[in-house]
PDB file of C-alpha atoms in Angstrom:
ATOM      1  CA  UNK E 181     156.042  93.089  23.024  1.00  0.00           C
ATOM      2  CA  UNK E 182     157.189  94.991  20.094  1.00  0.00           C
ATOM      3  CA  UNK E 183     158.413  93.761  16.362  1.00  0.00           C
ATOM      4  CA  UNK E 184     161.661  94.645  15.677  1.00  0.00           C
ATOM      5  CA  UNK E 185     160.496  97.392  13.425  1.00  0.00           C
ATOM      6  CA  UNK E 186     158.836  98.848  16.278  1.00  0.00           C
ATOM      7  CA  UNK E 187     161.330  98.504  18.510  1.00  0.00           C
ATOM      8  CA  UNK E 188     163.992  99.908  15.837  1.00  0.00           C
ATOM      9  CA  UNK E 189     161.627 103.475  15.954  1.00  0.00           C
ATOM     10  CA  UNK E 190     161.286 103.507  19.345  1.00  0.00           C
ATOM     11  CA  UNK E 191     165.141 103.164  19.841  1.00  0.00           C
ATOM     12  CA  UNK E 192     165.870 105.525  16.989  1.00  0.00           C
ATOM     13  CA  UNK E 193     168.455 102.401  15.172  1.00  0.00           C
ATOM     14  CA  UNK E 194     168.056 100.885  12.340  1.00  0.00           C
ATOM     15  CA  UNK E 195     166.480  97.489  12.160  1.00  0.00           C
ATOM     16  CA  UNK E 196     169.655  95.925  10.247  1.00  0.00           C
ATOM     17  CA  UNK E 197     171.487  97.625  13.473  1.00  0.00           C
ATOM     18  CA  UNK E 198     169.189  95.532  15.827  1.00  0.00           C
ATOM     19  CA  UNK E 199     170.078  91.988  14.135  1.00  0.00           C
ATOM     20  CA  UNK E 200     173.516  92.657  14.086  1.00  0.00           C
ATOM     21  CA  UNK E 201     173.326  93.846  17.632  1.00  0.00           C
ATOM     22  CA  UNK E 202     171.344  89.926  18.318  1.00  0.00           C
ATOM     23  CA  UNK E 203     174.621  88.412  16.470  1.00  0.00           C
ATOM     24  CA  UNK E 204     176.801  89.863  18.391  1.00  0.00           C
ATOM     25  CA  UNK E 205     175.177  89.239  21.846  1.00  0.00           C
ATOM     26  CA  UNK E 206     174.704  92.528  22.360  1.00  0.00           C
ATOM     27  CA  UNK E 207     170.954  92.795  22.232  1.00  0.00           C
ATOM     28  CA  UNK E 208     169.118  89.554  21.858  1.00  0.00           C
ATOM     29  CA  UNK E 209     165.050  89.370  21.153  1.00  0.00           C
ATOM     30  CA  UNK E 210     163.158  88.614  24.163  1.00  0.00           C
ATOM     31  CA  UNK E 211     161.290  86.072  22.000  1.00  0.00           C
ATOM     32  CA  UNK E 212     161.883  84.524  18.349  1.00  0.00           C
ATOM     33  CA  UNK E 213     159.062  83.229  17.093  1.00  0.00           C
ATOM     34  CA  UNK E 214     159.767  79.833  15.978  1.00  0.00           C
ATOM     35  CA  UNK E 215     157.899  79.398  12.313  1.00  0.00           C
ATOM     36  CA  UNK E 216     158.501  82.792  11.176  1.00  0.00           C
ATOM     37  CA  UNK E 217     161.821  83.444  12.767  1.00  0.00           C
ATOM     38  CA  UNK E 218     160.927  87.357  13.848  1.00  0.00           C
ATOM     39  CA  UNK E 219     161.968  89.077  16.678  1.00  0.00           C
ATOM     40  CA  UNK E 220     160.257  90.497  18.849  1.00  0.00           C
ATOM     41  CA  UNK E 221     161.601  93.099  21.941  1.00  0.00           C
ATOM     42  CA  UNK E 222     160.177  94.302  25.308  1.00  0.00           C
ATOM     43  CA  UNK E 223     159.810  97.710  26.637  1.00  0.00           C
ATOM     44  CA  UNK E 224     162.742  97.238  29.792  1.00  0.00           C
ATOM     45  CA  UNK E 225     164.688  96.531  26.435  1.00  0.00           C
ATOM     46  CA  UNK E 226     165.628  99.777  25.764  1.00  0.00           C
ATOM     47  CA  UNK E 227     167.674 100.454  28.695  1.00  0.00           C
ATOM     48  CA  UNK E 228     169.956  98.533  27.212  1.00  0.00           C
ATOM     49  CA  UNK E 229     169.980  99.308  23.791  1.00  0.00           C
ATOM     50  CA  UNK E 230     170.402 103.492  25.173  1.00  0.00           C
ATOM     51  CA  UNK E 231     173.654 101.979  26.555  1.00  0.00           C
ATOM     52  CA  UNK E 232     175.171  99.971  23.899  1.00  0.00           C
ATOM     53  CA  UNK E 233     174.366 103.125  21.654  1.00  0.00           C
ATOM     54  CA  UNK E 234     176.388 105.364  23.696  1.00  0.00           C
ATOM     55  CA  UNK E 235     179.014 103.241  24.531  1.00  0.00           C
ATOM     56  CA  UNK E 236     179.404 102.794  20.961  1.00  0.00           C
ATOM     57  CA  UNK E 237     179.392 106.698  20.412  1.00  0.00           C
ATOM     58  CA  UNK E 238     182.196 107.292  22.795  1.00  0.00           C
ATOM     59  CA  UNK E 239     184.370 105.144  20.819  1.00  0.00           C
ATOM     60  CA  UNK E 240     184.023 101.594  22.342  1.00  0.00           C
ATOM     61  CA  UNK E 241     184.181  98.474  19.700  1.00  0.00           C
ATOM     62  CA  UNK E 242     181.615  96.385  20.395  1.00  0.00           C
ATOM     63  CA  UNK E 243     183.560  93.741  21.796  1.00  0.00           C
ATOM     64  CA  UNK E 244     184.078  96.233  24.234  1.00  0.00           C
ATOM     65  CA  UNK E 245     180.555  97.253  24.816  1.00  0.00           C
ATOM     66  CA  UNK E 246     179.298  93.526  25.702  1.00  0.00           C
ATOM     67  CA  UNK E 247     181.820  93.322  28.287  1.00  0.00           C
ATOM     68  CA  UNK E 248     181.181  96.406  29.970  1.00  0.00           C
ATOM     69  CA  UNK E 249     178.004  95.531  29.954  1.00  0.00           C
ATOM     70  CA  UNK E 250     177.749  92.299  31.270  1.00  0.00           C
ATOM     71  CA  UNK E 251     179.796  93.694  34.363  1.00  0.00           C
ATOM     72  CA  UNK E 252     176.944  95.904  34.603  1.00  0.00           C
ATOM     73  CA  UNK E 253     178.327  99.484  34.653  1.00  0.00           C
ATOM     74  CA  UNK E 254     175.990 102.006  36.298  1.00  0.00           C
ATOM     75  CA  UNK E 255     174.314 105.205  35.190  1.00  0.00           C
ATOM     76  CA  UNK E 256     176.331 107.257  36.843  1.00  0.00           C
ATOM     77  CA  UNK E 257     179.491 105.894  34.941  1.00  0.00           C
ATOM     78  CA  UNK E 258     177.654 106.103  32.093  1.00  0.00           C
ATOM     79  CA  UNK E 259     176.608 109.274  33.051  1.00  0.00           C
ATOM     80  CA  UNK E 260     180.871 110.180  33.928  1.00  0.00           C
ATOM     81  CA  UNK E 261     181.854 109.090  30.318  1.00  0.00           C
ATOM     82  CA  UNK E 262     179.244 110.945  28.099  1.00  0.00           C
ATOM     83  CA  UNK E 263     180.505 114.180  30.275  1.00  0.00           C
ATOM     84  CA  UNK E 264     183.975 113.332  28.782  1.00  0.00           C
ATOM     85  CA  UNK E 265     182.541 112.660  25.508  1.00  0.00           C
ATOM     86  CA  UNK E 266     180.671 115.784  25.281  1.00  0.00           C
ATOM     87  CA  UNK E 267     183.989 117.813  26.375  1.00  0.00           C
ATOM     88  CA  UNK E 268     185.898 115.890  23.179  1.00  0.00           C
ATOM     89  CA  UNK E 269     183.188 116.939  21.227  1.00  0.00           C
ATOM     90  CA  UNK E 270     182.821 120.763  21.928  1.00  0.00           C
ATOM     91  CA  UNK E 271     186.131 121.128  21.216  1.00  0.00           C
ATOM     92  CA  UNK E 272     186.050 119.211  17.668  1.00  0.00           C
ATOM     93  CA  UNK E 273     184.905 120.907  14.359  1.00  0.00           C
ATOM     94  CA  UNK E 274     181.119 121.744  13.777  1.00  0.00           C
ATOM     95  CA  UNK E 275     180.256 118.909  11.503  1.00  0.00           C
ATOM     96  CA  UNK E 276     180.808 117.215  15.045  1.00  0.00           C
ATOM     97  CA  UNK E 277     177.327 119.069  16.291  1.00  0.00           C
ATOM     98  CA  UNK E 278     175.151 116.245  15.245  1.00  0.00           C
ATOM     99  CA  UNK E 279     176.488 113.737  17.158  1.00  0.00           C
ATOM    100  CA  UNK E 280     176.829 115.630  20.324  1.00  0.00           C
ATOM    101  CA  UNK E 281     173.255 116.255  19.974  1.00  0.00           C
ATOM    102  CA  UNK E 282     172.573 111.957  19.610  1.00  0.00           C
ATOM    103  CA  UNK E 283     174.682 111.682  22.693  1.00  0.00           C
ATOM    104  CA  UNK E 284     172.853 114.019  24.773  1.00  0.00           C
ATOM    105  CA  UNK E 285     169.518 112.480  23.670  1.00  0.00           C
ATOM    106  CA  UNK E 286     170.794 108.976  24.819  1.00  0.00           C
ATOM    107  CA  UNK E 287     171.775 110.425  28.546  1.00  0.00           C
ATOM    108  CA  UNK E 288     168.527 112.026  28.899  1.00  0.00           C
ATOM    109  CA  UNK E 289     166.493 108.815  28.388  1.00  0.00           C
ATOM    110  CA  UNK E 290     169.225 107.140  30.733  1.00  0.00           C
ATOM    111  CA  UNK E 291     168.402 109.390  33.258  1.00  0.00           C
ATOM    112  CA  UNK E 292     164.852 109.451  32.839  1.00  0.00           C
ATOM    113  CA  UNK E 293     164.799 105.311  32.631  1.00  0.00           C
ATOM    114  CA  UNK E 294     163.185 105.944  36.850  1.00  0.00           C
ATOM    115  CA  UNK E 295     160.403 108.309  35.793  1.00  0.00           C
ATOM    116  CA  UNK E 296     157.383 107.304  34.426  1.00  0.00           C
ATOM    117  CA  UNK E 297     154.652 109.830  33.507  1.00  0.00           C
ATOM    118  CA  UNK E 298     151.401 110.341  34.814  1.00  0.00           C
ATOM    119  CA  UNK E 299     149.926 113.371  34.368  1.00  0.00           C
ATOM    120  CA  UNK E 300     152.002 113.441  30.847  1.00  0.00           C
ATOM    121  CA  UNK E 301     150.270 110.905  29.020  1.00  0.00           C
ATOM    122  CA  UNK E 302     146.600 111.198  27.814  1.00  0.00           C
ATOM    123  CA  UNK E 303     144.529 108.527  26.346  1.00  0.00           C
ATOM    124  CA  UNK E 304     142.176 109.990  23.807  1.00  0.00           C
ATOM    125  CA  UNK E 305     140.514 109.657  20.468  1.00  0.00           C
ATOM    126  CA  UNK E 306     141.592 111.096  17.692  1.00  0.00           C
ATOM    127  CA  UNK E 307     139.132 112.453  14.399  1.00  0.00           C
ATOM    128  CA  UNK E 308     139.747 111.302  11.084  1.00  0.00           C
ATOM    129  CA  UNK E 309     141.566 113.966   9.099  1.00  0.00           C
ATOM    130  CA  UNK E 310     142.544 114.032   5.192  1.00  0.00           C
ATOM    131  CA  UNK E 311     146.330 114.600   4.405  1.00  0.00           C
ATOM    132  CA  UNK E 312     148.162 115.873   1.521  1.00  0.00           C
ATOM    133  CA  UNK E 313     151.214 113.922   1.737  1.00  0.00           C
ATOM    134  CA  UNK E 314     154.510 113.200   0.103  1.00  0.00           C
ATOM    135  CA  UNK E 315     156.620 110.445   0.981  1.00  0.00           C
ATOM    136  CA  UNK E 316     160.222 109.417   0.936  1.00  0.00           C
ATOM    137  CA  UNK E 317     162.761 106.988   2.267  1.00  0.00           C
ATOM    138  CA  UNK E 318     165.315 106.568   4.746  1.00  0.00           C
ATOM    139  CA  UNK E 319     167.944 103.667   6.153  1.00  0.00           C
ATOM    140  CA  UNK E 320     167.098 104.201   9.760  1.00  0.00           C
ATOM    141  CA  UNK E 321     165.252 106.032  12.585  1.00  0.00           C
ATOM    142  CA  UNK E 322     168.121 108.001  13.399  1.00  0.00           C
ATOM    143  CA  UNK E 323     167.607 112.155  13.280  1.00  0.00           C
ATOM    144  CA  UNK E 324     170.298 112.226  10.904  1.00  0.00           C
ATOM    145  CA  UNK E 325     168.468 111.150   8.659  1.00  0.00           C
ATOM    146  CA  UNK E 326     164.825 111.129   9.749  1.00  0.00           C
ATOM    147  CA  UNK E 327     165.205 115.229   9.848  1.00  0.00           C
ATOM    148  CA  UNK E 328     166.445 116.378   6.943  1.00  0.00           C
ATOM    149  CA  UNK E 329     164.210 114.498   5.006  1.00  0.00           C
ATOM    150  CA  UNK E 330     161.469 115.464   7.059  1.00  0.00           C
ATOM    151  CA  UNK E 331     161.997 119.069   6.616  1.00  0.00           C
ATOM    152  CA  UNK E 332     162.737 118.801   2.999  1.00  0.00           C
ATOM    153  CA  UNK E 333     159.495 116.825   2.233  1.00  0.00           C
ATOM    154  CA  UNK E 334     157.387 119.367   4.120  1.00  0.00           C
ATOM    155  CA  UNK E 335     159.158 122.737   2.120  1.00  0.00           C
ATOM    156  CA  UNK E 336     158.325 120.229  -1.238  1.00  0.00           C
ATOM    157  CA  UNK E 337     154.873 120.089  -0.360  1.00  0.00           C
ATOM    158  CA  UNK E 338     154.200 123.538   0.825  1.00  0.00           C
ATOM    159  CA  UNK E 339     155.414 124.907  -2.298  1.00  0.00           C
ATOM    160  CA  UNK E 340     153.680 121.985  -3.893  1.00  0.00           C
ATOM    161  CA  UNK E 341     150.088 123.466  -2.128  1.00  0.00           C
ATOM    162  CA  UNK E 342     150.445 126.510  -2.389  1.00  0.00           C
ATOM    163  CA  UNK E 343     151.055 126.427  -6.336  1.00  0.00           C
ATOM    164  CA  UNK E 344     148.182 124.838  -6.656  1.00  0.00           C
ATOM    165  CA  UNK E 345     146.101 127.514  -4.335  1.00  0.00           C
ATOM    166  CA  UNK E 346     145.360 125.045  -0.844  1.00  0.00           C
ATOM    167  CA  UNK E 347     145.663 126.428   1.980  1.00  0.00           C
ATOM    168  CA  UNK E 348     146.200 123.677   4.903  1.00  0.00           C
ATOM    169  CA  UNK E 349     143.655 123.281   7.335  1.00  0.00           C
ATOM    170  CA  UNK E 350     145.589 122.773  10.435  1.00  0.00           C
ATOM    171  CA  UNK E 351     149.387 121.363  11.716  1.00  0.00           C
ATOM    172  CA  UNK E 352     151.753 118.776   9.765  1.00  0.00           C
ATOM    173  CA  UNK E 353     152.061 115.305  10.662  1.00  0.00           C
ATOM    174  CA  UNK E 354     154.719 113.007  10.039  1.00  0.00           C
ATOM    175  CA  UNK E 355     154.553 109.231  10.080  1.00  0.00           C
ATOM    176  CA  UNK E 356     157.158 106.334  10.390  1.00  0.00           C
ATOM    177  CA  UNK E 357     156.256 103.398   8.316  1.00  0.00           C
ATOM    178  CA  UNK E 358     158.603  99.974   9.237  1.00  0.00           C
ATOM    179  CA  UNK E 359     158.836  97.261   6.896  1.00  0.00           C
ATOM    180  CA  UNK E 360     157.854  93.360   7.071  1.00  0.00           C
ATOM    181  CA  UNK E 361     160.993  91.452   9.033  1.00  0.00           C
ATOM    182  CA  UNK E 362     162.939  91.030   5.483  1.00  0.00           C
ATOM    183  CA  UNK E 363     162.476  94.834   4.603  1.00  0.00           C
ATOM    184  CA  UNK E 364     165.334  97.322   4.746  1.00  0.00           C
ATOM    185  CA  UNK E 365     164.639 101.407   4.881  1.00  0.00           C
ATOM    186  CA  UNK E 366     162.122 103.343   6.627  1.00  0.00           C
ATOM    187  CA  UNK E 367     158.887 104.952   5.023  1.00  0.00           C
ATOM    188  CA  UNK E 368     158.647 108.648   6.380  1.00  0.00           C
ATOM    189  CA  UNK E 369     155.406 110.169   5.089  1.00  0.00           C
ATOM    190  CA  UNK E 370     154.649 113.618   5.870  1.00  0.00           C
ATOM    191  CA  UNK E 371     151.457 115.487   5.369  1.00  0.00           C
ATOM    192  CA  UNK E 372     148.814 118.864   5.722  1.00  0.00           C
ATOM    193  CA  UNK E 373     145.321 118.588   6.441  1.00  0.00           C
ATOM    194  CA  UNK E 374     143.178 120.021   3.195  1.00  0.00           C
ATOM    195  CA  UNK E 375     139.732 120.781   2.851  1.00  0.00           C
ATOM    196  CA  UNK E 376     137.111 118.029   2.067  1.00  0.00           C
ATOM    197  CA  UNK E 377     136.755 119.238  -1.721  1.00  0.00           C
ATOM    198  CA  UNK E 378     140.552 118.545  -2.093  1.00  0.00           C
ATOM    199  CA  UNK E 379     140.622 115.571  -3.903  1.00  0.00           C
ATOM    200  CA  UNK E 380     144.354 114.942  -4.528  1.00  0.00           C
ATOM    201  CA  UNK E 381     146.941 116.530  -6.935  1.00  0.00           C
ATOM    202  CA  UNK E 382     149.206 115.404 -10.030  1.00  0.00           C
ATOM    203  CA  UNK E 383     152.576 115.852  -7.272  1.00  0.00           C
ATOM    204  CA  UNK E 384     151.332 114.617  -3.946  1.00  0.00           C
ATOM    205  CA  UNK E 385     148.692 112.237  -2.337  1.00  0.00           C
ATOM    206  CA  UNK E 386     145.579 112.883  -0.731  1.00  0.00           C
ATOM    207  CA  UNK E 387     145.262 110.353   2.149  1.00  0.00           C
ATOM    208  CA  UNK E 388     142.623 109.686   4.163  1.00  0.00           C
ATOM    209  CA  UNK E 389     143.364 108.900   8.185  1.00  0.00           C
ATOM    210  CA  UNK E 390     140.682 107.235   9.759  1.00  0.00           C
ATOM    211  CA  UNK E 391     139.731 108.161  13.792  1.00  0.00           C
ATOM    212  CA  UNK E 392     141.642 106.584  16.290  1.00  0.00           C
ATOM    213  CA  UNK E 393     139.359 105.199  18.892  1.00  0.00           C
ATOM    214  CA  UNK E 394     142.129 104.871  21.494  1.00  0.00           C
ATOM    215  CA  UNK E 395     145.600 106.919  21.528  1.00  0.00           C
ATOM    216  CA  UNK E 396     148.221 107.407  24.307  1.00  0.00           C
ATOM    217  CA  UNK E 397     149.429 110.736  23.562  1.00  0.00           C
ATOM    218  CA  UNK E 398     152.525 113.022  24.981  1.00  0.00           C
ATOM    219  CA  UNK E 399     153.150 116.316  24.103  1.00  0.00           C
ATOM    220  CA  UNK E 400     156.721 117.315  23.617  1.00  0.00           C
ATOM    221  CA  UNK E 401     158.168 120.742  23.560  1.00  0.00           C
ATOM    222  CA  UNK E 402     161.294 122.258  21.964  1.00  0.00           C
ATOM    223  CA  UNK E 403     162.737 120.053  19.108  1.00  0.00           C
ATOM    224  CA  UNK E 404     165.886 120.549  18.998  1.00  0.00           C
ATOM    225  CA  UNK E 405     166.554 118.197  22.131  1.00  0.00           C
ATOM    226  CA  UNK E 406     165.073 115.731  24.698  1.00  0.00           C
ATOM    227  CA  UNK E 407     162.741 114.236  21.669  1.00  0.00           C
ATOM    228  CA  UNK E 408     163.995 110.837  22.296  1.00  0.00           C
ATOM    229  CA  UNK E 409     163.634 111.015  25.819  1.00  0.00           C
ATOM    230  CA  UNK E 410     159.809 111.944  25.478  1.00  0.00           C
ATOM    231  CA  UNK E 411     159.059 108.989  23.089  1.00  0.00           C
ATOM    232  CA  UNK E 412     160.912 106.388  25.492  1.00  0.00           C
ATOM    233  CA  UNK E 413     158.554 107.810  28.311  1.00  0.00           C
ATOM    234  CA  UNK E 414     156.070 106.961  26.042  1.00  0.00           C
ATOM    235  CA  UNK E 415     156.799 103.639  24.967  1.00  0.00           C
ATOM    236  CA  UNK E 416     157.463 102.737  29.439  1.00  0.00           C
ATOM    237  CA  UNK E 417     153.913 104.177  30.067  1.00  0.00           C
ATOM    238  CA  UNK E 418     152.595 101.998  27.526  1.00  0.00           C
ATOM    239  CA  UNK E 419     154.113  99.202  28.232  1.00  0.00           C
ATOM    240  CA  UNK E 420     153.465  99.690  32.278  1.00  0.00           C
ATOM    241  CA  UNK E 421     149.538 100.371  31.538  1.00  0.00           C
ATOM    242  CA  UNK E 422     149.018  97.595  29.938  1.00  0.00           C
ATOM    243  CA  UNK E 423     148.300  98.884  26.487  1.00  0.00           C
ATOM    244  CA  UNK E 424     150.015  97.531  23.190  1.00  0.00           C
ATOM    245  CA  UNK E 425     150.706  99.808  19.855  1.00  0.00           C
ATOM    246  CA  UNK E 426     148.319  99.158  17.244  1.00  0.00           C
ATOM    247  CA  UNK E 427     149.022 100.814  14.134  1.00  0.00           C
ATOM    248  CA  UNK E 428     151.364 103.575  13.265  1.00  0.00           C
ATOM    249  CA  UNK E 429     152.336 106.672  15.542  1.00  0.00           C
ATOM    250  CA  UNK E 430     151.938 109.857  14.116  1.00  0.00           C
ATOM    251  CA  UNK E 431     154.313 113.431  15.186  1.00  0.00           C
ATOM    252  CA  UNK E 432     151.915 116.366  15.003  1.00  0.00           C
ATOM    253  CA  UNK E 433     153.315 119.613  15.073  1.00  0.00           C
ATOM    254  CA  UNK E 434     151.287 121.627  17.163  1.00  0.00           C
ATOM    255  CA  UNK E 435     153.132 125.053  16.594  1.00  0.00           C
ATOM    256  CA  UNK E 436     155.837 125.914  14.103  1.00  0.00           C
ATOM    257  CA  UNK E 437     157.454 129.241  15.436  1.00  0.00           C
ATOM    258  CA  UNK E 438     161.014 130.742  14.245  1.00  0.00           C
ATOM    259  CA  UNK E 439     162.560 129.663  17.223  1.00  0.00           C
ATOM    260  CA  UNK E 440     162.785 126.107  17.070  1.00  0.00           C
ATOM    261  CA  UNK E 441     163.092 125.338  21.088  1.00  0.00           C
ATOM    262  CA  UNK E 442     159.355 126.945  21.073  1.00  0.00           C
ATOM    263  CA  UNK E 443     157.762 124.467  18.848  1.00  0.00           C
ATOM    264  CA  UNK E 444     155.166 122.281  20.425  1.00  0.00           C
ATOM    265  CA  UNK E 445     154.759 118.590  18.951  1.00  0.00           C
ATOM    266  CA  UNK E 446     152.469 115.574  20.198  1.00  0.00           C
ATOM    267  CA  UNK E 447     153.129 112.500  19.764  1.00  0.00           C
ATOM    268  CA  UNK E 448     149.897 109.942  19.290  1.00  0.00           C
ATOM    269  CA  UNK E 449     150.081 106.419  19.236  1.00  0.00           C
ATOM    270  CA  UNK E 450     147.059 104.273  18.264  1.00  0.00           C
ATOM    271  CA  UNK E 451     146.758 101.208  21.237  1.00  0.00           C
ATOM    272  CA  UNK E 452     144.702  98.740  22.508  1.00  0.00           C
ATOM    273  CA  UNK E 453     144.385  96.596  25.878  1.00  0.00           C
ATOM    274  CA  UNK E 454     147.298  93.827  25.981  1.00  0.00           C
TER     275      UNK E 454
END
């Protein structure tokens, strides 16, 4: 099972999103624990959460979205209306871009909810590495406004580096930090690998990130689309394997060329036996 902070990464939503979503009836917490009131969510979970978030996309109240979803519309409906969304949408102004691009990412994990990896996922240890690393703050998981932060952060501290005369030892690496039950906002930190005698700087953090003795880890290529899609796959093969996270995922960026459908990321998730 996952905490509803996990869960809210996973599903790209924010975690305020999620409990309103439990209100509503929309989404309820496979288990509540009793003294400390948190929710927790299971993998099959996001199936359903993919379809509430593109009903709600194509324009749907949410009303709306419990009852079509309680009389159990199929994927190829689904599949029907996001077709008719994503004509609306081409047609609309270009500020509309971004949200074609969240709808696409939803139907690709609705198709792929049949596939599980094999050959995709690799369980392996990771070294311990030492991160220069700036950090900022978000509302949710969504790329709206996980990426533009993300890329700011990591032009900050480049500049940041390279006035001070370090040159980065290898690829960037972003992590998602959720907060307690009560929290609101998401933590993104992003970060270089620097040379041992780099001992930190008077604008950014020097962070040490101890080995990983166990990580599943995907790689994912082009990311401009289908990023979603990989991480869902996964979260299933996880959750199928019978591994639990344990600890914070981490996005390493295993190329950066021009052309952004040509970059090369992994994703590596610390886990342990359930």
């Amino acid at each position: 099972m996952f905490t509803i902070g996990d869960f809210a990464r996973h599903g790209r939503v924010s975690i305020r999103m999620l409990r309103h979503y439990d209100t509503m009836g929309l989404l309820r917490p496979a288990r509540v624990d009793r003294s400390s009131g948190y929710r927790f969510y299971e993998a099959a979970q996001l199936s359903r959460l993919n379809r509430v978030v593109v009903l709600k996309d194509l324009g749907f109240t949410l009303q709306q979205v419990r009852t079509i979803l309680d009389e159990d519309v199929s994927t190829e409906e689904l599949r029907g209306m996001l077709r008719l969304r994503r004509a609306e949408l081409e047609t609309a102004l270009a500020d509309a871009a971004s949200g074609l691009v969240q709808v696409e990412a939803r139907l690709r994990s609705i198709e792929n909810e049949g596939r599980m990896p094999q050959e995709d996922v690799v369980i392996r240890r990771l070294p311990a590495v030492r991160l220069a690393r700036l950090s900022g703050t978000v509302p949710s998981f969504g790329p709206d406004d996980t990426g533009p932060l993300t890329g700011r952060l990591f032009d900050d501290l480049c500049r940041r580096l390279d006035s001070a005369g370090i040159t980065p030892t290898g690829p960037r690496t972003v992590c998602f930090e959720t907060p307690a039950e009560s929290g609101y906002g998401i933590v993104v930190h992003v970060g270089l690998p620097v040379p041992p005698e780099v001992v930190g700087g008077t604008d950014f953090q020097v962070v040490p990130l101890p080995p990983v003795e166990r990580a599943a880890t995907i790689v994912h290529r082009g990311m401009t689309h289908g990023f979603l899609s990989t991480s869902q796959l996964l979260v299933r093969w996880v959750d199928v394997h019978g591994y639990r996270f344990d600890g914070h995922a981490r996005e390493v960026t295993l190329g950066s060329p021009e052309n952004p459908d040509e970059c090369v990321a992994e994703l590596q998730a610390p886990v342990v036996a359930a």
